[in-house]
mmCIF file of C-alpha atoms in Angstrom:
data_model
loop_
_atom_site.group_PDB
_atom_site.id
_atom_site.type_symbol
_atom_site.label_atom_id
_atom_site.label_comp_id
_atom_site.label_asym_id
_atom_site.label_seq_id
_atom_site.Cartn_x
_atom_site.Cartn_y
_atom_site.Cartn_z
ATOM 1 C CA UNK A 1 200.197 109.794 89.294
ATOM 2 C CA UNK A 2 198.384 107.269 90.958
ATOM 3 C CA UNK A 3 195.105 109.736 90.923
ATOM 4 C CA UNK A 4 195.554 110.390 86.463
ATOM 5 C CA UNK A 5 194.798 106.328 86.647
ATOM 6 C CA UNK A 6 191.933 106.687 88.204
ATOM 7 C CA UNK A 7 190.684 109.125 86.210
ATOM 8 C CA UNK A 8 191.670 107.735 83.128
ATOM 9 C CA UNK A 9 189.665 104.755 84.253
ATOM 10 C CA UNK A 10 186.958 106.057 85.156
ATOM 11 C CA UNK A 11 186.814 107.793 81.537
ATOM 12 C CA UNK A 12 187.073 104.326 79.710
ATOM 13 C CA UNK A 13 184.470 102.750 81.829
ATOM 14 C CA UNK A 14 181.967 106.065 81.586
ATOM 15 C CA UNK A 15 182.566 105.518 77.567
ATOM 16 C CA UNK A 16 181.846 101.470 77.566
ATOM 17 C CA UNK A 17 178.979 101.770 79.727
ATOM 18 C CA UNK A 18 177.413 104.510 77.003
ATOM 19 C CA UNK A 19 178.607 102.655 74.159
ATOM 20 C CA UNK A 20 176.810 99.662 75.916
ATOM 21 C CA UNK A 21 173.613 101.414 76.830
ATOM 22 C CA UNK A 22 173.275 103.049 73.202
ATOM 23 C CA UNK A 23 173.839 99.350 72.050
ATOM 24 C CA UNK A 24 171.074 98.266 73.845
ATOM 25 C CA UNK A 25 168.787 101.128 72.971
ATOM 26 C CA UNK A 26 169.690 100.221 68.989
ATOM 27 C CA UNK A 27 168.648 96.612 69.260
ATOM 28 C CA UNK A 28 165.518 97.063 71.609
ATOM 29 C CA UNK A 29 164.003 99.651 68.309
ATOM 30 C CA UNK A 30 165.210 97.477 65.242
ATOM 31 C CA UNK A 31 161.900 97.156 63.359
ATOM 32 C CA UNK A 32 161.072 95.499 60.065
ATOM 33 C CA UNK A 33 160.406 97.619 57.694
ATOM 34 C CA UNK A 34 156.569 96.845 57.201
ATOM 35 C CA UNK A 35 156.507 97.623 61.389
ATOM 36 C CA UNK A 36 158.248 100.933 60.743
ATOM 37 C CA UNK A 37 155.588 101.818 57.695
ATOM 38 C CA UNK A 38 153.015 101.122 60.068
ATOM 39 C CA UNK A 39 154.527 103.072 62.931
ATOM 40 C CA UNK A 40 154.769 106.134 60.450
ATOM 41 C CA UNK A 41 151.528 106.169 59.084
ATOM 42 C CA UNK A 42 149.842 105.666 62.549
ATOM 43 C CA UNK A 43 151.665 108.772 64.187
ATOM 44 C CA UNK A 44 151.109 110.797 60.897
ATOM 45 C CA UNK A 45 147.521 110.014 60.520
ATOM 46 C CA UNK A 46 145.767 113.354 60.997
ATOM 47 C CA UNK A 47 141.814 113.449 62.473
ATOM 48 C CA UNK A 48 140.589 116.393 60.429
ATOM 49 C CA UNK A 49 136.357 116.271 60.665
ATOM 50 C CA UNK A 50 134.828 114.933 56.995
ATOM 51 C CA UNK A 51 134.244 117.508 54.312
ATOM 52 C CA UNK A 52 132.833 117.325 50.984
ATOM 53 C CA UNK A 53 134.984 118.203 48.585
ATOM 54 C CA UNK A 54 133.274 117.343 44.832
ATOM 55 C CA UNK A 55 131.700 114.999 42.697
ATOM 56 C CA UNK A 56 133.052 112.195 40.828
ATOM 57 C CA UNK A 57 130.923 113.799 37.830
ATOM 58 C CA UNK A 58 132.651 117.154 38.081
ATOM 59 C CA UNK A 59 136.232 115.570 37.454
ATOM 60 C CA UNK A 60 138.002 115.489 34.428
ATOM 61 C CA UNK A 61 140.854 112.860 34.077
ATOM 62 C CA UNK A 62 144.154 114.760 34.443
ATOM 63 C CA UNK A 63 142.426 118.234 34.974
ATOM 64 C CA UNK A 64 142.821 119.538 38.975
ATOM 65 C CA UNK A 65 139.934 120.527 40.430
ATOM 66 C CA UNK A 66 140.925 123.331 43.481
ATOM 67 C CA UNK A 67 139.767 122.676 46.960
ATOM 68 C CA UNK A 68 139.925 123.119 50.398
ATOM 69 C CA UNK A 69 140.907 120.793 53.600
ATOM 70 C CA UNK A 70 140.218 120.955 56.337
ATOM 71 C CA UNK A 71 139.609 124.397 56.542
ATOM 72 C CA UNK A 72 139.399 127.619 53.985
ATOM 73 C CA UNK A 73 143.153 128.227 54.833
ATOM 74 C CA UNK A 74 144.134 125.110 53.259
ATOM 75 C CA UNK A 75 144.524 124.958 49.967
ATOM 76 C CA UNK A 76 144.245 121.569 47.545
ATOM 77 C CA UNK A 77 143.878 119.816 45.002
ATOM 78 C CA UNK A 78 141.616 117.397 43.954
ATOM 79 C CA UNK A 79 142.445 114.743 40.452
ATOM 80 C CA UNK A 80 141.125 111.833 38.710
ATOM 81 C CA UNK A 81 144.205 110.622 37.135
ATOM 82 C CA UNK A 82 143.418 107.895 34.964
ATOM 83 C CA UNK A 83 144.315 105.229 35.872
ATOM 84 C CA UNK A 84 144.359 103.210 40.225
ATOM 85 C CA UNK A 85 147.049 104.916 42.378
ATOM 86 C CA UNK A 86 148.664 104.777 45.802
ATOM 87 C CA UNK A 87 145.761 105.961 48.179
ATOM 88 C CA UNK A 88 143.236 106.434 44.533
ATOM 89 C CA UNK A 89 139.332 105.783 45.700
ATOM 90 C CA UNK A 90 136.216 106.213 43.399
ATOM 91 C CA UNK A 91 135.047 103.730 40.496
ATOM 92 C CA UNK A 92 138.199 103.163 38.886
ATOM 93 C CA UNK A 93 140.663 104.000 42.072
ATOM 94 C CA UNK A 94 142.371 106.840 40.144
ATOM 95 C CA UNK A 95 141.161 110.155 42.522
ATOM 96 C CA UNK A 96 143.711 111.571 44.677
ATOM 97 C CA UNK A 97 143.229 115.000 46.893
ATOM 98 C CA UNK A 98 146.951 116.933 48.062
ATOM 99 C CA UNK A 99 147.591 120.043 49.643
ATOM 100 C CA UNK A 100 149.603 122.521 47.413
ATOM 101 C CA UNK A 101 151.633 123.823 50.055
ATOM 102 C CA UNK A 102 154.966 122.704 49.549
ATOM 103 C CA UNK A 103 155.483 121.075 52.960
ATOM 104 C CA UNK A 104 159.531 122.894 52.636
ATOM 105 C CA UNK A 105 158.773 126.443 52.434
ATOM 106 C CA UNK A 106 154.940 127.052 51.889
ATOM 107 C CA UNK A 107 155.044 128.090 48.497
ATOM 108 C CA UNK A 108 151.540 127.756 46.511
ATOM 109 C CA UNK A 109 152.524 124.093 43.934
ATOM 110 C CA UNK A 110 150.893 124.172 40.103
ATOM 111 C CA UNK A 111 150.329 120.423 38.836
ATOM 112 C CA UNK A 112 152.181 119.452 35.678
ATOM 113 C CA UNK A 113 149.582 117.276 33.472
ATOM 114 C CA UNK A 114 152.408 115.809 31.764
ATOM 115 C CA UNK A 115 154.258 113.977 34.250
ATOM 116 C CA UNK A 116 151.481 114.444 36.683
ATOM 117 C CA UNK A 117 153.366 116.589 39.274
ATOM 118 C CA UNK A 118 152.904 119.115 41.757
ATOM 119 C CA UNK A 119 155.544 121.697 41.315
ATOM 120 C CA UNK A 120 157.005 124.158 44.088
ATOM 121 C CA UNK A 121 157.731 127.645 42.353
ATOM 122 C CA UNK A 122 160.002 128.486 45.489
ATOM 123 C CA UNK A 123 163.036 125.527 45.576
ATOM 124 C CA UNK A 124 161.651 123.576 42.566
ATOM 125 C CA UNK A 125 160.562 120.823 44.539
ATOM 126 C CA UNK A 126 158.486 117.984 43.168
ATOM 127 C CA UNK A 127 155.866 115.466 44.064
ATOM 128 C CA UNK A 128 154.261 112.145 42.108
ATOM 129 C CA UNK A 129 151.047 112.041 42.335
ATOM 130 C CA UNK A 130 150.456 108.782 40.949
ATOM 131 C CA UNK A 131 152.666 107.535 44.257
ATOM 132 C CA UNK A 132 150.880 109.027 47.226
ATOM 133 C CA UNK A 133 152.666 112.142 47.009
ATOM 134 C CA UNK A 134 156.291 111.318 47.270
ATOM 135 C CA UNK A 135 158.764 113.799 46.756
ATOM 136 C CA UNK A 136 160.738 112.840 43.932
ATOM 137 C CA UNK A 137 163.488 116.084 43.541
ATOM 138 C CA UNK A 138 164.166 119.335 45.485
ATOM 139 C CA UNK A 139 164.890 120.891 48.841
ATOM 140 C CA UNK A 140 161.608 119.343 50.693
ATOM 141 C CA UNK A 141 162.463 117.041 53.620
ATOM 142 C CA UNK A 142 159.175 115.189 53.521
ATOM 143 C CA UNK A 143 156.319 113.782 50.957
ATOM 144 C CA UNK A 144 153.324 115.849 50.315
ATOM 145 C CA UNK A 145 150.169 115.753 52.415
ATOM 146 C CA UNK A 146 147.846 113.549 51.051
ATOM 147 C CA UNK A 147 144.163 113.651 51.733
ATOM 148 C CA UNK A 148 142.159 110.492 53.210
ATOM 149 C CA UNK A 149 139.279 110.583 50.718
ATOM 150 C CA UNK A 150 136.036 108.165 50.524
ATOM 151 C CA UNK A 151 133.054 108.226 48.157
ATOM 152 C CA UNK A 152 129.660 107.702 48.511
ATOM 153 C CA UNK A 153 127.139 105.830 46.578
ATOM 154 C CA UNK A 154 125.938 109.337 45.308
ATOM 155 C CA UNK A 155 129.630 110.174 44.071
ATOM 156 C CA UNK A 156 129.995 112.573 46.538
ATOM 157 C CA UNK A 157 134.085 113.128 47.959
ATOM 158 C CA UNK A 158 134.879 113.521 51.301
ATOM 159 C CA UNK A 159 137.973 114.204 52.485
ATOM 160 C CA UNK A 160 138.490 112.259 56.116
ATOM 161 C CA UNK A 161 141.937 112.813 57.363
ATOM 162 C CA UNK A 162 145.158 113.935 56.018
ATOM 163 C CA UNK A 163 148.367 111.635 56.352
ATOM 164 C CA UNK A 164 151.228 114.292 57.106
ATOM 165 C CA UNK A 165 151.474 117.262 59.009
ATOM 166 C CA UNK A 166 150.066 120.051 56.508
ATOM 167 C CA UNK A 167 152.776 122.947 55.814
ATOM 168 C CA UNK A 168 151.948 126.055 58.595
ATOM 169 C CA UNK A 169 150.480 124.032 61.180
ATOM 170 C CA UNK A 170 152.114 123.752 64.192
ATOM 171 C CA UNK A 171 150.149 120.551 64.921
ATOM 172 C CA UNK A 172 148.371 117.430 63.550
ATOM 173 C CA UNK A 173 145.394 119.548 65.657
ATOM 174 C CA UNK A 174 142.822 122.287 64.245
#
């Protein structure tokens, strides 16, 4: 008898001590949410080399322009939307770059002009463009890959970086 105390003890005190140490491992991570943003973006940032992609003068608002980044195995796309965006660079702030692999299952995405959407065939996921790429329906777990892009005095677009992991890779790495 005496020994089922013990044990029973020991129990209670194993279970307060790891309710007290997950306690303490809660409240030493609590972040604002600007500090969490921040977090996210710096350990999704991507270091792909520069490539040039187009130029402003070859984009039509609303019509997607196909590219590649970083490499040929990558597939994009490349829009002037119309009006600034989340991420937009060039004169008026309204040219975005994605990849069009859904990041759920791979599947090749088509862009919807009318709600300006890219659409996954597969699971019918669905990503805003206008809003960096967040996924607004389906099975996807995360937002779309966006492409870093810059332009030059020329008009020239270079994609600089990509701010997710890119469906197929096993790494942020080339």
């Amino acid at each position: 008898m005496k020994c089922n105390r013990l044990v029973d003890a020991g129990r209670r005190q194993f279970l307060r001590g790891g309710m007290m140490a997950t306690a303490g491992a809660v409240a030493s991570t609590v972040m604002t949410p600007e500090q969490a943003k921040a977090q996210a973006q710096g350990l999704a940032r991507v270091d792909y080399p520069a490539n040039r992609l187009a130029n402003v003068a070859d984009l039509e608002v609303n019509e997607p322009l196909d590219v590649s980044y970083p490499d040929p195995d990558s597939p994009g796309v490349l829009l002037k939307l119309g009006q600034a965006v989340e991420g937009g660079v060039g004169p008026d702030g309204d040219i975005v770059a994605f990849s069009v692999l859904c990041p759920h299952k791979g599947w090749m995405m088509s862009y919807s002009a009318d709600d300006k959407t890219l659409n996954c065939p597969g699971h019918h996921s669905r990503f805003d463009c206008e809003s960096g790429g967040q996924q607004i329906w389906g099975h996807a777990t995360s937002n779309l890959a966006q492409f870093q892009l810059s332009v030059d005095d020329d008009g020239e677009i270079f994609a600089n970086g990509v701010d997710e992991l890119i469906y197929g890779r096993l790494s942020n790495v080339l």
